[in-house]
Tab-separated table of C-alpha atoms in Angstrom:
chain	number	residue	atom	x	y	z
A	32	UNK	CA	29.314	41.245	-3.771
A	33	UNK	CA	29.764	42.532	-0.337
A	34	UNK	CA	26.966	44.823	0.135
A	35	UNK	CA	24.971	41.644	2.642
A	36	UNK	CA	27.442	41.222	5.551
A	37	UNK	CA	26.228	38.666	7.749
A	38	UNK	CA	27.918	38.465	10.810
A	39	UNK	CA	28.246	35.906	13.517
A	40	UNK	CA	30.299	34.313	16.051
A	41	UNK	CA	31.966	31.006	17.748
A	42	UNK	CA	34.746	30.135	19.510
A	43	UNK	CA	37.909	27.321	19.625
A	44	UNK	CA	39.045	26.161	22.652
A	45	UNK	CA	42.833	25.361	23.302
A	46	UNK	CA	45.072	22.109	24.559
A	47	UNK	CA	46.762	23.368	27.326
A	48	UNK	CA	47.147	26.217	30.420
A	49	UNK	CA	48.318	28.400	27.838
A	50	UNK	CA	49.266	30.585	30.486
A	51	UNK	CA	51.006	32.984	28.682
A	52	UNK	CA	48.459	34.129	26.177
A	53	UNK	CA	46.605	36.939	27.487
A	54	UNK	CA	43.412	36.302	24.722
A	55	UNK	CA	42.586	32.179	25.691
A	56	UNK	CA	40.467	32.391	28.538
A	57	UNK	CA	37.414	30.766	29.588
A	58	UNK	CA	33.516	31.851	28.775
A	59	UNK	CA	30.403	30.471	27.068
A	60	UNK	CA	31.808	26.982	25.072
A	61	UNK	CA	29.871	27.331	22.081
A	62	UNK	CA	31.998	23.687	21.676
A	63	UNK	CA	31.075	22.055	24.444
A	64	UNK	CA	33.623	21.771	26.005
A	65	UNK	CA	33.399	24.687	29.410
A	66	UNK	CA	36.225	23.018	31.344
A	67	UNK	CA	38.973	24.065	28.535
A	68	UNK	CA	39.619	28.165	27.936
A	69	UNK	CA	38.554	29.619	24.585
A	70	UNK	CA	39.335	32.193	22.028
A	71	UNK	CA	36.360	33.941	20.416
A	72	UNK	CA	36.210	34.066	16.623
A	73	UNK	CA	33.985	36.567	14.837
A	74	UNK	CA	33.615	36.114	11.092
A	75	UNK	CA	31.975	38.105	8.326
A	76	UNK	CA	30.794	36.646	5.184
A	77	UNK	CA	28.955	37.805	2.121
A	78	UNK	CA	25.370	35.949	1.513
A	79	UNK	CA	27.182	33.302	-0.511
A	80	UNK	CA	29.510	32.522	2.248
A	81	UNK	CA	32.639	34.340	0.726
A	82	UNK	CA	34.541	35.458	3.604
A	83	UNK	CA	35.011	39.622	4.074
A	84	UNK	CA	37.300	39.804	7.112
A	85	UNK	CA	37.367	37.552	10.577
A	86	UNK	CA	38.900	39.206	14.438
A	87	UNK	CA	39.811	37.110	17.359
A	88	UNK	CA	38.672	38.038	20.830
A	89	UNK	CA	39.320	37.262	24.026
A	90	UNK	CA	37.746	33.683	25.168
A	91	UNK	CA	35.475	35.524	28.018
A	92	UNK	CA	34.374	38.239	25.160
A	93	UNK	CA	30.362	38.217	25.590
A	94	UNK	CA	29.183	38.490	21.766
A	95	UNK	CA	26.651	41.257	21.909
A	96	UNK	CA	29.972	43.900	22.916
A	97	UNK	CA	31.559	42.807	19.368
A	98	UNK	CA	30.057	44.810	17.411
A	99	UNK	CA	31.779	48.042	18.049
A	100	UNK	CA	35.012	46.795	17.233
A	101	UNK	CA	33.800	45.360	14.067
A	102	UNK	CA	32.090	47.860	13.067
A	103	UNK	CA	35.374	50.487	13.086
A	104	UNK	CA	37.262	47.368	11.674
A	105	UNK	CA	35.437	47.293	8.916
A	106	UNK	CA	35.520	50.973	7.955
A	107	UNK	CA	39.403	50.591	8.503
A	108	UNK	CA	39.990	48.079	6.230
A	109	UNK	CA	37.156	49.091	3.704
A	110	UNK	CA	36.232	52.218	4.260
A	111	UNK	CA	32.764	53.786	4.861
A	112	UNK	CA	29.541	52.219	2.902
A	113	UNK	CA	25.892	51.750	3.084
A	114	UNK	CA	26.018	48.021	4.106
A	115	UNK	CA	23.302	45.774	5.005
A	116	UNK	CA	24.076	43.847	8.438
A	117	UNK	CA	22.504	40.524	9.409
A	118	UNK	CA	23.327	39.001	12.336
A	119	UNK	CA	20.845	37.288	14.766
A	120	UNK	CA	19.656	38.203	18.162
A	121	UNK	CA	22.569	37.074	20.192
A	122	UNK	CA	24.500	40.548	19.034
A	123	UNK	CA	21.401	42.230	19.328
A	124	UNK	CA	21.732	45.773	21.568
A	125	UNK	CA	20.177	49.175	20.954
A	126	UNK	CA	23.742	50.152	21.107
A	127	UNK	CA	24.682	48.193	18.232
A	128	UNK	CA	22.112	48.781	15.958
A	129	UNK	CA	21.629	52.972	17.095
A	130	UNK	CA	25.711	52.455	15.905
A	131	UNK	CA	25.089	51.013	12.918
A	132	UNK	CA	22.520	53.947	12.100
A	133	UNK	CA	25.041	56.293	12.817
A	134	UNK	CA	27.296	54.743	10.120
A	135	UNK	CA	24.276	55.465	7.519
A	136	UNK	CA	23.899	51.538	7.515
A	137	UNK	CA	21.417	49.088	7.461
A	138	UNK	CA	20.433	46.168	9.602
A	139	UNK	CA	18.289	42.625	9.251
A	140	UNK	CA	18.115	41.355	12.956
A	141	UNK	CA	16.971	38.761	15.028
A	142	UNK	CA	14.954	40.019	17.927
A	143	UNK	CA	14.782	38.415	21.623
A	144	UNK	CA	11.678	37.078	22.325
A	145	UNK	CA	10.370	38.745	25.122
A	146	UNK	CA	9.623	41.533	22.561
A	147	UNK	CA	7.088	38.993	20.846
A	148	UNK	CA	4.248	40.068	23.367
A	149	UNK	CA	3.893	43.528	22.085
A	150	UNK	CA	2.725	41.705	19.170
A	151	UNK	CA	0.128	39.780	20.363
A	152	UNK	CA	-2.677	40.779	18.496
A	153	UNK	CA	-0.779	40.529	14.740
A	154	UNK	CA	0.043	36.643	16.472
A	155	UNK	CA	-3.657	35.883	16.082
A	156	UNK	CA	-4.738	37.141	12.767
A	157	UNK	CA	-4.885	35.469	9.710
A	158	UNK	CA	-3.265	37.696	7.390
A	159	UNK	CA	0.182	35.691	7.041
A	160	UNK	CA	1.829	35.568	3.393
A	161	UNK	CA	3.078	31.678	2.870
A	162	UNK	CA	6.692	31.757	1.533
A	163	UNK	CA	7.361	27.976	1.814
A	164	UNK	CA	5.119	24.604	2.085
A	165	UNK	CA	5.475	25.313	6.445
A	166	UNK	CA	6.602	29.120	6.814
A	167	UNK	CA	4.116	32.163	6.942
A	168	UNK	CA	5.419	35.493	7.345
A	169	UNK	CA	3.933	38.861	7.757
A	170	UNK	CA	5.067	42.484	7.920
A	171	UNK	CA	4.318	44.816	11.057
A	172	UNK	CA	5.008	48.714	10.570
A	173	UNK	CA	5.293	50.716	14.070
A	174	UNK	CA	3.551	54.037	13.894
A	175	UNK	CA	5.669	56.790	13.581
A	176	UNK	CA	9.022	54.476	13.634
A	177	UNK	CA	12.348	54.074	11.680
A	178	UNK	CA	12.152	50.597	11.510
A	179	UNK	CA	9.313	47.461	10.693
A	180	UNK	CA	9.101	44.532	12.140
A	181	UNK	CA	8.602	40.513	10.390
A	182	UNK	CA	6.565	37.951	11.920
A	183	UNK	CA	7.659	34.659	11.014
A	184	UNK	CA	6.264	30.790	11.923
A	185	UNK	CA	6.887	27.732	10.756
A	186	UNK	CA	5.021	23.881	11.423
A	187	UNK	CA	8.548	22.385	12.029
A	188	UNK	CA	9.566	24.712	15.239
A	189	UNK	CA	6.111	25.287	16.221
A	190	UNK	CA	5.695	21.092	16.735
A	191	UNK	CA	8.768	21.087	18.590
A	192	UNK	CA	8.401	23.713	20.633
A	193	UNK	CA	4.929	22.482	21.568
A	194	UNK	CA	6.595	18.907	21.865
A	195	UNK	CA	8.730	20.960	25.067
A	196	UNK	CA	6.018	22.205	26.351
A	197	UNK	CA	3.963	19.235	26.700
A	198	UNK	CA	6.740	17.104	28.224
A	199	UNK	CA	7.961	20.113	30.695
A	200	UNK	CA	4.108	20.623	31.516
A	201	UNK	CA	3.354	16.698	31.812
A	202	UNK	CA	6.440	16.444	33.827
A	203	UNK	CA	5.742	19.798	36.782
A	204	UNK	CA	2.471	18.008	36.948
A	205	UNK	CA	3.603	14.819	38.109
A	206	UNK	CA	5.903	16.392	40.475
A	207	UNK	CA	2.639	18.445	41.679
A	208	UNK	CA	0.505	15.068	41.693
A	209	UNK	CA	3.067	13.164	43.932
A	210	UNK	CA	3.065	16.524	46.302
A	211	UNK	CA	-0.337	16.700	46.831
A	212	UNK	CA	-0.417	12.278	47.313
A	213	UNK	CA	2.834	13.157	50.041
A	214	UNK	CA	0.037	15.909	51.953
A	215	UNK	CA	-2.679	14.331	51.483
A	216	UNK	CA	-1.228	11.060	53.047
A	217	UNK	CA	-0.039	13.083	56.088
A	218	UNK	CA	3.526	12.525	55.213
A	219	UNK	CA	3.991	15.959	55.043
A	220	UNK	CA	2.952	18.056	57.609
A	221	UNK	CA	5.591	20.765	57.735
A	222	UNK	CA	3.598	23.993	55.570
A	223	UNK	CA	7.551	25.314	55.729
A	224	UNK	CA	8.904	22.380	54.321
A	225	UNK	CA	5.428	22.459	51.902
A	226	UNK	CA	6.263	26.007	50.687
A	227	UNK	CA	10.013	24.581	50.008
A	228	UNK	CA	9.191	21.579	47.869
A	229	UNK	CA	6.969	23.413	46.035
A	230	UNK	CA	9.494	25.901	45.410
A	231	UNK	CA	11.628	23.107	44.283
A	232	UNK	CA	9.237	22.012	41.522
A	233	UNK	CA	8.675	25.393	40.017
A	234	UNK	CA	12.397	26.303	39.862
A	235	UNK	CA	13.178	22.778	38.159
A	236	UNK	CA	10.336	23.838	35.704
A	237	UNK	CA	11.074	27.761	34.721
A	238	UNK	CA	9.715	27.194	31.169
A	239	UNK	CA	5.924	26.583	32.021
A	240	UNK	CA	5.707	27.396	35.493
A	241	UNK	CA	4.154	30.441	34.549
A	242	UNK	CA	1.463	28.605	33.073
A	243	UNK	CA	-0.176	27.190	36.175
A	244	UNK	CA	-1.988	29.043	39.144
A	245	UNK	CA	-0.673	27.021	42.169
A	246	UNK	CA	-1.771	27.742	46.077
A	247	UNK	CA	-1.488	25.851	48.932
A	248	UNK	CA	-4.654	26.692	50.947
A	249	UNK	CA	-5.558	25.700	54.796
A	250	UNK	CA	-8.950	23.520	55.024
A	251	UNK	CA	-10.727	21.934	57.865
A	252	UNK	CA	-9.044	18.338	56.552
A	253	UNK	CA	-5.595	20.341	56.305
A	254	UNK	CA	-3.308	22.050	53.826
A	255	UNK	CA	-4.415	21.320	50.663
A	256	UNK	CA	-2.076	21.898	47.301
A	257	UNK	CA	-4.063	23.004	44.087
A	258	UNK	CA	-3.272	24.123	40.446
A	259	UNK	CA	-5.105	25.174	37.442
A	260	UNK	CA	-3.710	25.673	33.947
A	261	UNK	CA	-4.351	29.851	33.707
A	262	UNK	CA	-6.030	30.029	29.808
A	263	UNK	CA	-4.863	33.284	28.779
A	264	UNK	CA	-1.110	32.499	29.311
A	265	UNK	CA	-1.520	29.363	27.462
A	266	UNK	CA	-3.421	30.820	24.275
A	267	UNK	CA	-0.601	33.170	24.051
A	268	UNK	CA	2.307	30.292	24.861
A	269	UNK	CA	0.401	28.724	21.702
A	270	UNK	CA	-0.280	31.494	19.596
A	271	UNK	CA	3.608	32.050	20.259
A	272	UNK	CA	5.595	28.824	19.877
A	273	UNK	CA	7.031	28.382	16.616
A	274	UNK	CA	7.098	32.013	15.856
A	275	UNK	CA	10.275	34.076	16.053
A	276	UNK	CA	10.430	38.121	15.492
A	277	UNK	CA	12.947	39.841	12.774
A	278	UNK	CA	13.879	43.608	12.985
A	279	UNK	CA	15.353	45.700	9.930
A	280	UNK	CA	15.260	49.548	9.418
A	281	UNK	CA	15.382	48.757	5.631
A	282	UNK	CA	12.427	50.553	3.537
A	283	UNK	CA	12.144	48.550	1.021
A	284	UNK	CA	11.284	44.693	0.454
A	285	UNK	CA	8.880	42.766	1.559
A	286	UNK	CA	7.960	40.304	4.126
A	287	UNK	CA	8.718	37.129	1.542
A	288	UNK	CA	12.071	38.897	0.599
A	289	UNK	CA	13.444	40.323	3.815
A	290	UNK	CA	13.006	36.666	5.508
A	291	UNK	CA	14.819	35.286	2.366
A	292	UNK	CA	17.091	37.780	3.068
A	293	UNK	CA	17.710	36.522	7.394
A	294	UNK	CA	18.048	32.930	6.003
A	295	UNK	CA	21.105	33.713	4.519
A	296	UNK	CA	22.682	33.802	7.660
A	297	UNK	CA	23.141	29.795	7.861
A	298	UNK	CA	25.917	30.955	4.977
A	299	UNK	CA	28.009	32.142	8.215
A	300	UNK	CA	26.729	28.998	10.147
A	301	UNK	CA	27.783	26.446	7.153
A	302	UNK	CA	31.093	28.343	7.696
A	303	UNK	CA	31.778	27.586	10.900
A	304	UNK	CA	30.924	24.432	10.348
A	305	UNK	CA	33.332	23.883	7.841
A	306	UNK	CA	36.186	25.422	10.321
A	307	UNK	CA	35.519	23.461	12.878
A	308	UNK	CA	35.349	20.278	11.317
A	309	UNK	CA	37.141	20.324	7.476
A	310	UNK	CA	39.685	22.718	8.327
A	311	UNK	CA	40.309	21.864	12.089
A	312	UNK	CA	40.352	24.904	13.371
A	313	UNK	CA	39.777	23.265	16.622
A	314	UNK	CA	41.221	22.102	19.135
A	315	UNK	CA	44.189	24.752	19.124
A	316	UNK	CA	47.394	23.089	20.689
A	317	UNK	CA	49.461	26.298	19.974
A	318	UNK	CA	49.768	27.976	23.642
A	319	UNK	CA	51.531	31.583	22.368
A	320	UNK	CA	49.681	34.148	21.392
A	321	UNK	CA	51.455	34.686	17.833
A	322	UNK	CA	51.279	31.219	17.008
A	323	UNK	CA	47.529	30.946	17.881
A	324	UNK	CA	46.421	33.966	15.536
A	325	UNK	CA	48.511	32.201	12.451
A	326	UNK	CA	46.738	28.655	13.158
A	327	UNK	CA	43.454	30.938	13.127
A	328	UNK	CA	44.295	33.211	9.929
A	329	UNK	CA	45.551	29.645	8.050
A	330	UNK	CA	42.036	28.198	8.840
A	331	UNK	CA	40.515	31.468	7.196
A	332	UNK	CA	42.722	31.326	4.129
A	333	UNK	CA	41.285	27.214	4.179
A	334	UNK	CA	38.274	28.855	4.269
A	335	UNK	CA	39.103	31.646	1.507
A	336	UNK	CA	39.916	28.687	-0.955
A	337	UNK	CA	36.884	25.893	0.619
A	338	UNK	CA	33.797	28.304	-0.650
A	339	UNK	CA	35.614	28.570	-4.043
A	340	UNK	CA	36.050	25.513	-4.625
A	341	UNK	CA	32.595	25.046	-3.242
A	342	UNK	CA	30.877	27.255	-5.888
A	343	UNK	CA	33.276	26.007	-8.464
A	344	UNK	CA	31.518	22.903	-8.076
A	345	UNK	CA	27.717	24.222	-7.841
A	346	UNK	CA	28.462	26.089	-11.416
A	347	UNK	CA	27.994	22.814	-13.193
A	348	UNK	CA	27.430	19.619	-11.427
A	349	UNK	CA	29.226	16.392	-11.898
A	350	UNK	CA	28.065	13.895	-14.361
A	351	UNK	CA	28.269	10.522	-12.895
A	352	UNK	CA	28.980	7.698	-14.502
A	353	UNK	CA	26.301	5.655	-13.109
A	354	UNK	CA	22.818	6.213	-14.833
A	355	UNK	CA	19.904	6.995	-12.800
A	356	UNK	CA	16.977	4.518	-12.377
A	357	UNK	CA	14.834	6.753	-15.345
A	358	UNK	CA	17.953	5.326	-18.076
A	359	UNK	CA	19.270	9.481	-17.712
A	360	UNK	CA	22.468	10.684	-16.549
A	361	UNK	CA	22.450	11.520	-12.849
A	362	UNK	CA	24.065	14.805	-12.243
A	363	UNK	CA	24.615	16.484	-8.520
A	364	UNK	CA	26.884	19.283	-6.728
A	365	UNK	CA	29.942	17.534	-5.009
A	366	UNK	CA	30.730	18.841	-1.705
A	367	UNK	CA	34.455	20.548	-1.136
A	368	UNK	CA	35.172	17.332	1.037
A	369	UNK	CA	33.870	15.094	-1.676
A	370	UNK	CA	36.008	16.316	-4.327
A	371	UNK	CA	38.899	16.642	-2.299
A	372	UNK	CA	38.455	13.256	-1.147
A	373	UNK	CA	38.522	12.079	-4.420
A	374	UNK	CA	41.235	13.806	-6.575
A	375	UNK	CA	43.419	12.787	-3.407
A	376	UNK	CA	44.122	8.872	-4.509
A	377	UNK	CA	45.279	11.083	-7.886
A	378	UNK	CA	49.271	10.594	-7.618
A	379	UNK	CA	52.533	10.561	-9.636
A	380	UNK	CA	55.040	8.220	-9.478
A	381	UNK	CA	58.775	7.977	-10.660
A	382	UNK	CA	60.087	5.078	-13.025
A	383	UNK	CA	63.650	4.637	-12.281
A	384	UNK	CA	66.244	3.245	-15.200
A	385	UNK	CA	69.805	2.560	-14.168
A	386	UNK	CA	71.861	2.836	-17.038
A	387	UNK	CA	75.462	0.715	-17.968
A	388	UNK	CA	77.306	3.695	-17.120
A	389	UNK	CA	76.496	4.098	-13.697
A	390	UNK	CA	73.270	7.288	-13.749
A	391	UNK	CA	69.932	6.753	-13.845
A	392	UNK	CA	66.787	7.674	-16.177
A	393	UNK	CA	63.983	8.865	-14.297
A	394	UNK	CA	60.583	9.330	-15.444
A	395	UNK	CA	57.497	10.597	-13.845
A	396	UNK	CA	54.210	9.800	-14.761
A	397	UNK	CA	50.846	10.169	-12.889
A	398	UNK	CA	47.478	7.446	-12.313
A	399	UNK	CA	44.870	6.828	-14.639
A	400	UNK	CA	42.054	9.063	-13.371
A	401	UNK	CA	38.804	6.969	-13.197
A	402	UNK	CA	35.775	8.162	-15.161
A	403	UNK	CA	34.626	10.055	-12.093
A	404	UNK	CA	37.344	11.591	-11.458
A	405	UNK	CA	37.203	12.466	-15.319
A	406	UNK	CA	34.100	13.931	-14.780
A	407	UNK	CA	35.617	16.348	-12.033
A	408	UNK	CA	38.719	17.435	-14.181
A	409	UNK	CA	36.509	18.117	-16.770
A	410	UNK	CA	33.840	19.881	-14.055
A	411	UNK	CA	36.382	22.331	-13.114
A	412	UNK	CA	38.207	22.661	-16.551
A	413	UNK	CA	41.637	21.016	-14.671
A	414	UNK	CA	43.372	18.552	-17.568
A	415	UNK	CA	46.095	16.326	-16.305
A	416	UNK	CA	49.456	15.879	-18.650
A	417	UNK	CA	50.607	12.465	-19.891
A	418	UNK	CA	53.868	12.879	-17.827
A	419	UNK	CA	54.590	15.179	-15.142
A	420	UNK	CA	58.365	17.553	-16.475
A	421	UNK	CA	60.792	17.086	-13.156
A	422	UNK	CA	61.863	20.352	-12.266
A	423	UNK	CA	65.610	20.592	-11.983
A	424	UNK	CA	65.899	22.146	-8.170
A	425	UNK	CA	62.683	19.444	-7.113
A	426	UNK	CA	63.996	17.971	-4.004
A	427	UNK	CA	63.376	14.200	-5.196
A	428	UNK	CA	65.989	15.033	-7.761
A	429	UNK	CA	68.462	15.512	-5.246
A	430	UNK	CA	69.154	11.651	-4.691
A	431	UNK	CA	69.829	11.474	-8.957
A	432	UNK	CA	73.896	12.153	-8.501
């Protein structure tokens, strides 16, 4: 069903000047890899991860201007339909989403974070519904608005992100500390060249300097550097981390469903994963344009066949021939790459009989499959034949004259 589009976006980079392909250029390397030039691949997938359509764009393409195109692609190819978007805040414009409206669709968004402080209030109270062992969410209505708004935390991010802080804080405070021992010392005499370092220290720490009340202040000793932790920008920094902010104009649902309903994004994530690495749609050493948008549109149709083959193997998982520790048989999913792996060393081979009269008698047969390679065949309902028929116009036939 294709009435969840989740949409998202990453990007290839290319082997080569290709200098006469108007689309590679360079931009933001989601790879890694900034000193090569990039196409931009958008992809659209249903909430199991079966594709809907992909477009290429231009490797200097900034993601949030997408969604336009898409959107009239879509209807195109489709035609018009009350479908629910998900895509996260990266694409997120009041463009795009006042478009999307427009269209008589739906959206499930991710939301920048500097919108998080009109909700500081909601932060701090303990109404939160938990929906897993370490996330809470909770459901904010705006008065007189189209839309409603999910809070969501969980332990995991909310450790890390206070892990950051702590080392960014611990390390502008050292930097502060040897300051004030380079004044106090009268190494530093300079208020100018004071002002500058200090400068210095805040710009290498833009994530907390906003935390700490610094002056430099003229005594009867000398200049004297000072700081202070300000409280109220620190309860909200911790009230904050860990939470993120999800926007949706959709009526019903509630909190517990429509973050069930976000998380299905890392569907389009697990598909550019399996791109990138499985079906090597990267690096692209193709340097024309034509020849570029096949390699990308193979890689899609790899795709196309991957998440079959992927739920193919989820509908009933292998039985392995190895008993568990409890004496029962130990079943689990295979990945694509598993199974693939293993039907691979699966071949036929040819048995060749000269005969008195100068011919030959060829006959193909095929490997013994092992028991869990049995187990596969039988998984996805695939039998292999005791001897593989030669077709007449097969090329290895050729030689038999």
């Amino acid at each position: 069903e294709f009435d969840v589009l989740l949409y998202d976006l990453t990007s290839t980079y290319v082997e080569g000047a290709a200098q006469k392909n108007p689309m590679i250029r360079r931009g933001y390397s989601r790879d890694h890899r900034p000193d090569c030039q990039q196409l931009v691949i958008a992809l659209i997938v249903n909430s199991e991860g079966f594709p809907f359509s992909y477009e290429t764009f231009n490797g200097n393409r900034v993601d949030v201007s997408t969604m336009e195109t898409i959107l009239r692609m879509v209807e195109r190819k489709y035609g018009k339909a009350r479908r629910i978007w998900v895509f996260d805040r990266g694409i997120v414009s009041e463009e795009n989403l006042a478009a999307i409206r427009k269209r008589g669709g739906q959206y499930l968004v991710g939301t920048p974070r500097s919108q998080m402080k009109r909700f500081e209030a909601e932060l701090l109270k303990d109404d939160w519904v938990r929906v897993r062992p370490e996330v809470e969410v909770k459901l904010v209505a705006i008065p007189q608005g189209e839309e409603t708004y999910i809070l969501c935390r969980t332990a995991g991010r909310k450790e890390k992100e206070k892990a950051i802080r702590k080392r960014f804080s611990t390390g502008m405070e050292d930097a502060l500390k040897r300051l004030q021992k380079t004044i106090a010392t009268g190494r530093l005499k300079d208020r100018h060249k004071m002002e500058r370092r200090l400068g210095k220290i805040q710009a290498r720490h833009p994530s907390v300097n906003d935390l700490y009340e610094v002056s430099l202040r003229d005594t009867a000793e000398g200049v004297r550097l000072s700081w202070q932790m300000k409280e109220g920008r620190k309860t909200w920094r911790e009230s904050r981390e860990g939470a993120y902010l999800l926007r949706t104009n959709i009526k019903a649902g509630t909190a517990a469903e429509l973050w069930a309903k976000y998380m299905q994004l890392t569907e389009a994530e697990a598909s550019f994963r399996a791109l990138k690495s499985e079906l090597s749609i990267r690096p692209l050493f193709h340097q024309l344009e034509p020849r570029v948008k096949a390699h990308v549109m193979v890689a899609f149709l790899g795709y196309a066949l991957w998440v079959t083959l992927k739920h193919l193997l989820k509908r009933r998982p292998a039985i392995l021939p190895q008993p568990s520790a409890s004496g029962e048989e130990n079943t689990r999913p295979l990945s694509p790459m598993k199974a693939l792996a293993l039907l691979s060393t699966l071949q036929s081979a040819d048995i060749v009989l000269p005969t008195t009269d100068g011919r030959e008698i060829r006959l193909r047969r095929i490997t013994e499959p092992t028991a869990e390679q049995k187990s596969l065949l039988n998984q996805l309902s695939l039998s292999l034949p005791e001897r593989l028929d030669t077709h007449p116009k097969c090329s290895v036939d050729s030689v038999i004259a």
